[in-house]
Structure formats: C-alpha cells, structure tokens
Amino acid sequence: MLILLSPTRTMNMSTPVPTDCPPATIPHFLNEAKQIAKGMKELSSEKLAKEMKLNPSLAKNSYIAYQHFGTPKNPSKPAILAYAGNVYKELNAYNFDKTDFEYAQKNVRILSTLYGWIKPLDKIEVYRMMLQMHVPGISKGNLYNFWRPKLTPFCIDDTLKHNGILINLASNEILKALDSISLNKNIRVINLIFKDYRNGKLQSFQIYSKQARGKIARYIIKNKLYNPEDLKHFTEDKYHYNGHLSSENQYIFTR
C-alpha cells in the first residue's frame, strides 16, 4: 500500500538534517517545478500577497525565495523534513532512524503544489504556493489543470506497484489535483477520516484531523505496515476504528 500526504505552507529549513537520514533524491517532476517557479518569479510581492492572502512579510519572503529559486541562496532539504505544518509536527521525522526513512521513501508520497508527486527524501526548495493560482507561462489556467493530467496516471502507476492500494491522508483541496474517477477505476483508494463527539454529534475538526493524519502516518512508518487491515489497530490520542460507521474504502476513527 502507498500512503499519500499533503504538503504544508509552512516549512522548516533551519533544523539540521538528522545523521540517520539517507542522501536526498531528485523529484521526478523537477523540470515542471522549475517551469512553475520561473512563472512565479514574475509576480511581485504585492501580487503574491493578493493571490495567496499573505501579510507583507510572508509575501516578501515568498518573493525572495522565487527570485533565488534554483540557486544556493534558496534553502533546500528532503521533503519529509522540510514541511512543518501540523501533520509533519506529529509525524516528527526528525527522530526517525534509518529504517524509518527507508520505509517512508518506498511507501509514502507527498502531493506537492510545486513539485507534483514526490518521495519523502526528494530534495525541495523553500516555496509557498496554492493550486488555485494562475501562474505566468502556465497555459492550463490554474495549477489544478496543469497537474491533474500529469499526476493522475503517475499516481495510478505508482500505486499499482504497491498492490494497488492508496491510503489517502491528503486534504480534499490537494486531492483535487488528481482525477478521482480515474483513480477509483484503476486502484483502491482508502480514505482515513477522524471524527470527535461534540454535543452529541460526530464532527470533523480540521486541526484535530491534521494532527491525527500525522500520528497515523508515523504509526504506519514506525510499524512498517503493508496491510490496510492493520491500520484498524491505531488507538493514539484515544481514537479508535469505528467499524459501524466505516466502509471498505472509508476508515472512520472516532473518539
């Protein structure tokens, strides 16, 4: 089975790479990333602020990153260590051992707004981007339209090499970069959903869902799991697999 994660907008380029981390690898769609970055380089910091709803400081940092993209001035790091949002905080790859990194490299993928389909050890530069953006020089409209025909068949081929099972831990926003109809025709996609009881009702909360995705991704990696049935034993943070609410392709965890 293959595990799919979202990227995050926040990145950590300052913490040193752990000594157990294997050498970085090269993203498959690096040329496409360079093409997109070239277009982003044309946008002013004011335009970036408007497009991505950033404050002036973040917009300026993003502008500088794209001006320096592809040069030593723009920091880079393996993707699983570069992303720093809630999912990756709970994943906590900084205390992985070598076998954890090796398992993740083989069995985890990240759907990146800039780099497309990446492996955890793929070396990426600091960036900030949204799939809804219209990038100069990209004739497909927004980045959803740019990536969907490229990533969908690649995702299917990659998943078929992993028994045809994709464990989806990506957000709905990111997953729109793939053609769901084509995916469901060719592979089995299992969505993991986390819900909390509040006022007598089961609800999904974004912050808790992100944290739980990171924790279960870590659980999978640390235990070197290959069978989706084993995910049902996940019980961290008082979540439990709810067999009454779940289905074959939708595993619901409640607490």
Short mmCIF file of C-alpha atoms in Angstrom, two decimals:
data_model
loop_
_atom_site.label_atom_id
_atom_site.label_comp_id
_atom_site.label_asym_id
_atom_site.label_seq_id
_atom_site.Cartn_x
_atom_site.Cartn_y
_atom_site.Cartn_z
CA MET A 1 0.00 0.00 0.00
CA LEU A 2 1.06 3.57 -0.70
CA ILE A 3 0.43 6.41 1.77
CA LEU A 4 -0.42 9.86 0.39
CA LEU A 5 0.18 13.08 2.36
CA SER A 6 -0.47 16.75 1.66
CA PRO A 7 2.31 19.35 1.69
CA THR A 8 2.13 22.30 4.07
CA ARG A 9 2.56 26.01 3.54
CA THR A 10 4.93 26.35 6.49
CA MET A 11 8.43 24.98 6.04
CA ASN A 12 11.42 24.38 8.31
CA MET A 13 14.77 24.89 6.66
CA SER A 14 16.77 25.74 9.79
CA THR A 15 16.80 22.48 11.76
CA PRO A 16 19.77 20.29 10.73
CA VAL A 17 19.05 17.08 8.80
CA PRO A 18 19.42 14.05 11.14
CA THR A 19 22.53 11.91 10.71
CA ASP A 20 20.37 8.81 10.09
CA CYS A 21 18.73 10.42 7.07
CA PRO A 22 19.86 8.83 3.79
CA PRO A 23 21.05 11.01 0.90
CA ALA A 24 18.45 13.25 -0.73
CA THR A 25 16.85 12.18 -4.01
CA ILE A 26 15.66 14.13 -7.06
CA PRO A 27 11.94 14.86 -7.64
CA HIS A 28 10.50 13.17 -10.74
CA PHE A 29 8.78 16.37 -11.89
CA LEU A 30 11.72 18.71 -11.21
CA ASN A 31 11.55 20.23 -14.71
CA GLU A 32 7.88 21.08 -14.20
CA ALA A 33 8.73 22.64 -10.82
CA LYS A 34 11.37 24.80 -12.49
CA GLN A 35 8.83 25.86 -15.11
CA ILE A 36 6.31 26.89 -12.47
CA ALA A 37 8.95 28.65 -10.37
CA LYS A 38 10.04 30.60 -13.44
CA GLY A 39 6.50 31.88 -13.82
CA MET A 40 6.21 32.67 -10.11
CA LYS A 41 9.39 34.72 -10.37
CA GLU A 42 7.47 37.24 -12.49
CA LEU A 43 4.99 38.00 -9.69
CA SER A 44 5.65 40.95 -7.39
CA SER A 45 5.42 40.59 -3.63
CA GLU A 46 2.19 42.61 -3.77
CA LYS A 47 0.74 40.20 -6.32
CA LEU A 48 1.79 37.21 -4.23
CA ALA A 49 0.17 38.78 -1.18
CA LYS A 50 -3.10 39.19 -3.06
CA GLU A 51 -3.07 35.76 -4.73
CA MET A 52 -2.24 33.83 -1.55
CA LYS A 53 -3.76 36.18 1.04
CA LEU A 54 -0.38 36.75 2.73
CA ASN A 55 0.76 39.50 5.04
CA PRO A 56 3.51 41.76 3.61
CA SER A 57 6.30 39.94 5.46
CA LEU A 58 5.33 36.46 4.19
CA ALA A 59 4.76 37.83 0.69
CA LYS A 60 8.23 39.41 0.67
CA ASN A 61 9.82 36.14 1.85
CA SER A 62 7.98 34.23 -0.86
CA TYR A 63 9.08 36.74 -3.49
CA ILE A 64 12.71 36.45 -2.42
CA ALA A 65 12.52 32.64 -2.46
CA TYR A 66 11.32 32.60 -6.06
CA GLN A 67 13.95 35.14 -7.12
CA HIS A 68 16.61 32.81 -5.71
CA PHE A 69 14.95 29.56 -6.82
CA GLY A 70 17.47 27.08 -8.21
CA THR A 71 20.43 28.80 -6.55
CA PRO A 72 22.31 28.03 -3.30
CA LYS A 73 20.69 31.13 -1.78
CA ASN A 74 17.33 29.34 -1.62
CA PRO A 75 17.40 26.74 1.20
CA SER A 76 16.60 23.11 0.37
CA LYS A 77 16.03 19.90 2.31
CA PRO A 78 14.39 16.44 1.99
CA ALA A 79 10.63 17.00 1.75
CA ILE A 80 9.63 15.00 4.83
CA LEU A 81 11.91 17.25 6.91
CA ALA A 82 11.14 20.49 5.07
CA TYR A 83 7.38 20.60 5.62
CA ALA A 84 6.46 21.87 9.07
CA GLY A 85 2.66 22.00 9.39
CA ASN A 86 0.57 20.10 11.94
CA VAL A 87 0.73 16.81 10.04
CA TYR A 88 4.53 16.88 9.93
CA LYS A 89 4.89 18.01 13.53
CA GLU A 90 3.05 14.86 14.60
CA LEU A 91 4.87 12.75 12.02
CA ASN A 92 8.11 14.00 13.62
CA ALA A 93 10.53 12.63 11.05
CA TYR A 94 13.43 14.30 12.85
CA ASN A 95 13.64 11.32 15.20
CA PHE A 96 13.29 8.66 12.50
CA ASP A 97 16.01 6.05 12.31
CA LYS A 98 17.45 4.85 9.02
CA THR A 99 14.88 2.07 8.60
CA ASP A 100 12.03 4.55 9.10
CA PHE A 101 13.40 6.82 6.37
CA GLU A 102 13.89 3.84 4.06
CA TYR A 103 10.35 2.57 4.60
CA ALA A 104 8.91 6.05 4.09
CA GLN A 105 10.89 6.56 0.89
CA LYS A 106 9.43 3.35 -0.55
CA ASN A 107 5.87 3.68 0.71
CA VAL A 108 4.99 7.35 1.31
CA ARG A 109 4.27 10.04 -1.27
CA ILE A 110 3.51 13.75 -0.98
CA LEU A 111 1.36 15.62 -3.49
CA SER A 112 3.18 18.93 -3.79
CA THR A 113 1.75 22.10 -5.31
CA LEU A 114 5.15 22.93 -6.86
CA TYR A 115 6.91 19.58 -7.28
CA GLY A 116 3.95 17.35 -8.10
CA TRP A 117 4.41 13.75 -6.93
CA ILE A 118 7.36 13.49 -4.54
CA LYS A 119 9.04 10.96 -2.28
CA PRO A 120 9.94 11.86 1.31
CA LEU A 121 13.66 12.17 0.61
CA ASP A 122 13.25 14.24 -2.55
CA LYS A 123 15.19 17.48 -2.13
CA ILE A 124 12.91 20.51 -2.36
CA GLU A 125 13.50 24.22 -2.02
CA VAL A 126 11.56 26.56 0.20
CA TYR A 127 8.41 27.82 -1.54
CA ARG A 128 4.81 28.85 -0.96
CA MET A 129 2.07 28.19 -3.48
CA MET A 130 -1.63 27.40 -3.92
CA LEU A 131 -3.13 25.14 -6.57
CA GLN A 132 -5.81 27.73 -7.36
CA MET A 133 -3.17 30.17 -8.61
CA HIS A 134 -2.78 31.29 -12.20
CA VAL A 135 0.96 31.24 -12.88
CA PRO A 136 2.52 33.25 -15.75
CA GLY A 137 3.69 30.95 -18.53
CA ILE A 138 1.43 28.08 -17.44
CA SER A 139 -1.23 27.88 -20.14
CA LYS A 140 -3.52 25.41 -18.38
CA GLY A 141 -5.28 28.05 -16.30
CA ASN A 142 -4.67 27.17 -12.67
CA LEU A 143 -2.29 24.57 -11.27
CA TYR A 144 -5.05 22.01 -10.79
CA ASN A 145 -5.44 21.88 -14.56
CA PHE A 146 -1.68 21.80 -15.03
CA TRP A 147 -1.04 18.92 -12.65
CA ARG A 148 -4.13 16.70 -12.99
CA PRO A 149 -3.27 15.07 -16.37
CA LYS A 150 0.34 14.58 -15.29
CA LEU A 151 -0.18 13.32 -11.75
CA THR A 152 -3.23 11.09 -12.17
CA PRO A 153 -1.60 8.41 -14.40
CA PHE A 154 1.64 8.68 -12.42
CA CYS A 155 -0.23 8.15 -9.15
CA ILE A 156 -2.05 5.13 -10.61
CA ASP A 157 1.16 3.55 -11.91
CA ASP A 158 2.97 4.14 -8.62
CA THR A 159 0.08 2.73 -6.58
CA LEU A 160 -0.18 -0.39 -8.76
CA LYS A 161 3.42 -1.12 -7.80
CA HIS A 162 2.21 -1.16 -4.17
CA ASN A 163 -0.60 -3.74 -4.53
CA GLY A 164 -2.95 -1.13 -5.97
CA ILE A 165 -3.93 0.37 -2.60
CA LEU A 166 -3.64 4.11 -1.86
CA ILE A 167 -4.09 5.22 1.75
CA ASN A 168 -5.33 8.78 1.43
CA LEU A 169 -4.20 11.15 4.17
CA ALA A 170 -4.23 14.21 1.92
CA SER A 171 -6.65 17.11 2.24
CA ASN A 172 -9.61 17.48 -0.11
CA GLU A 173 -8.05 20.66 -1.52
CA ILE A 174 -4.86 18.86 -2.51
CA LEU A 175 -6.61 15.72 -3.73
CA LYS A 176 -8.40 17.74 -6.41
CA ALA A 177 -5.11 17.71 -8.30
CA LEU A 178 -5.95 14.08 -9.14
CA ASP A 179 -8.83 12.75 -11.26
CA SER A 180 -10.84 10.82 -8.67
CA ILE A 181 -12.88 8.97 -11.31
CA SER A 182 -9.74 7.59 -12.96
CA LEU A 183 -8.24 6.69 -9.59
CA ASN A 184 -11.28 4.73 -8.46
CA LYS A 185 -11.43 2.85 -11.77
CA ASN A 186 -7.84 1.67 -11.52
CA ILE A 187 -6.84 1.46 -7.85
CA ARG A 188 -8.37 1.11 -4.41
CA VAL A 189 -8.37 4.39 -2.52
CA ILE A 190 -8.94 4.13 1.22
CA ASN A 191 -9.79 7.45 2.89
CA LEU A 192 -8.95 7.84 6.59
CA ILE A 193 -11.36 10.12 8.44
CA PHE A 194 -11.14 11.28 12.06
CA LYS A 195 -14.18 12.48 13.99
CA ASP A 196 -14.86 13.75 17.51
CA TYR A 197 -18.05 13.64 19.54
CA ARG A 198 -19.20 17.18 20.36
CA ASN A 199 -22.60 18.00 21.82
CA GLY A 200 -23.87 14.54 20.99
CA LYS A 201 -22.74 14.70 17.35
CA LEU A 202 -19.78 13.34 15.45
CA GLN A 203 -17.84 16.10 13.72
CA SER A 204 -14.53 16.50 11.92
CA PHE A 205 -12.28 19.32 13.14
CA GLN A 206 -9.53 20.43 10.79
CA ILE A 207 -6.82 20.86 13.41
CA TYR A 208 -7.53 17.50 15.06
CA SER A 209 -7.76 15.76 11.69
CA LYS A 210 -4.37 17.11 10.62
CA GLN A 211 -2.77 16.02 13.88
CA ALA A 212 -4.33 12.55 13.60
CA ARG A 213 -3.14 12.16 10.00
CA GLY A 214 0.40 12.86 11.13
CA LYS A 215 0.13 10.43 14.03
CA ILE A 216 -1.26 7.58 11.96
CA ALA A 217 1.33 8.19 9.24
CA ARG A 218 4.00 7.87 11.93
CA TYR A 219 2.27 4.74 13.25
CA ILE A 220 2.39 3.18 9.78
CA ILE A 221 6.04 4.07 9.24
CA LYS A 222 7.26 3.04 12.68
CA ASN A 223 5.45 -0.30 12.49
CA LYS A 224 6.36 -0.88 8.82
CA LEU A 225 2.78 -1.74 7.88
CA TYR A 226 1.81 -3.15 4.47
CA ASN A 227 -1.76 -4.35 5.08
CA PRO A 228 -4.54 -1.76 5.39
CA GLU A 229 -6.32 -4.01 7.90
CA ASP A 230 -3.51 -3.24 10.35
CA LEU A 231 -4.49 0.43 10.36
CA LYS A 232 -7.62 -0.52 12.29
CA HIS A 233 -5.46 -1.14 15.38
CA PHE A 234 -4.47 2.54 15.59
CA THR A 235 -5.56 3.93 19.01
CA GLU A 236 -3.43 7.02 19.62
CA ASP A 237 -4.99 10.14 21.16
CA LYS A 238 -8.00 7.96 22.15
CA TYR A 239 -9.10 7.48 18.52
CA HIS A 240 -10.50 4.05 17.69
CA TYR A 241 -11.53 2.46 14.43
CA ASN A 242 -15.33 2.61 14.21
CA GLY A 243 -16.49 -0.47 12.32
CA HIS A 244 -20.15 0.56 12.41
CA LEU A 245 -19.51 3.79 10.53
CA SER A 246 -16.68 2.62 8.28
CA SER A 247 -16.87 1.00 4.87
CA GLU A 248 -14.46 -0.90 2.63
CA ASN A 249 -12.83 2.26 1.33
CA GLN A 250 -13.54 4.66 4.17
CA TYR A 251 -11.98 4.01 7.54
CA ILE A 252 -13.53 6.23 10.20
CA PHE A 253 -11.82 6.73 13.55
CA THR A 254 -13.81 8.30 16.37
CA ARG A 255 -13.22 9.47 19.92
#
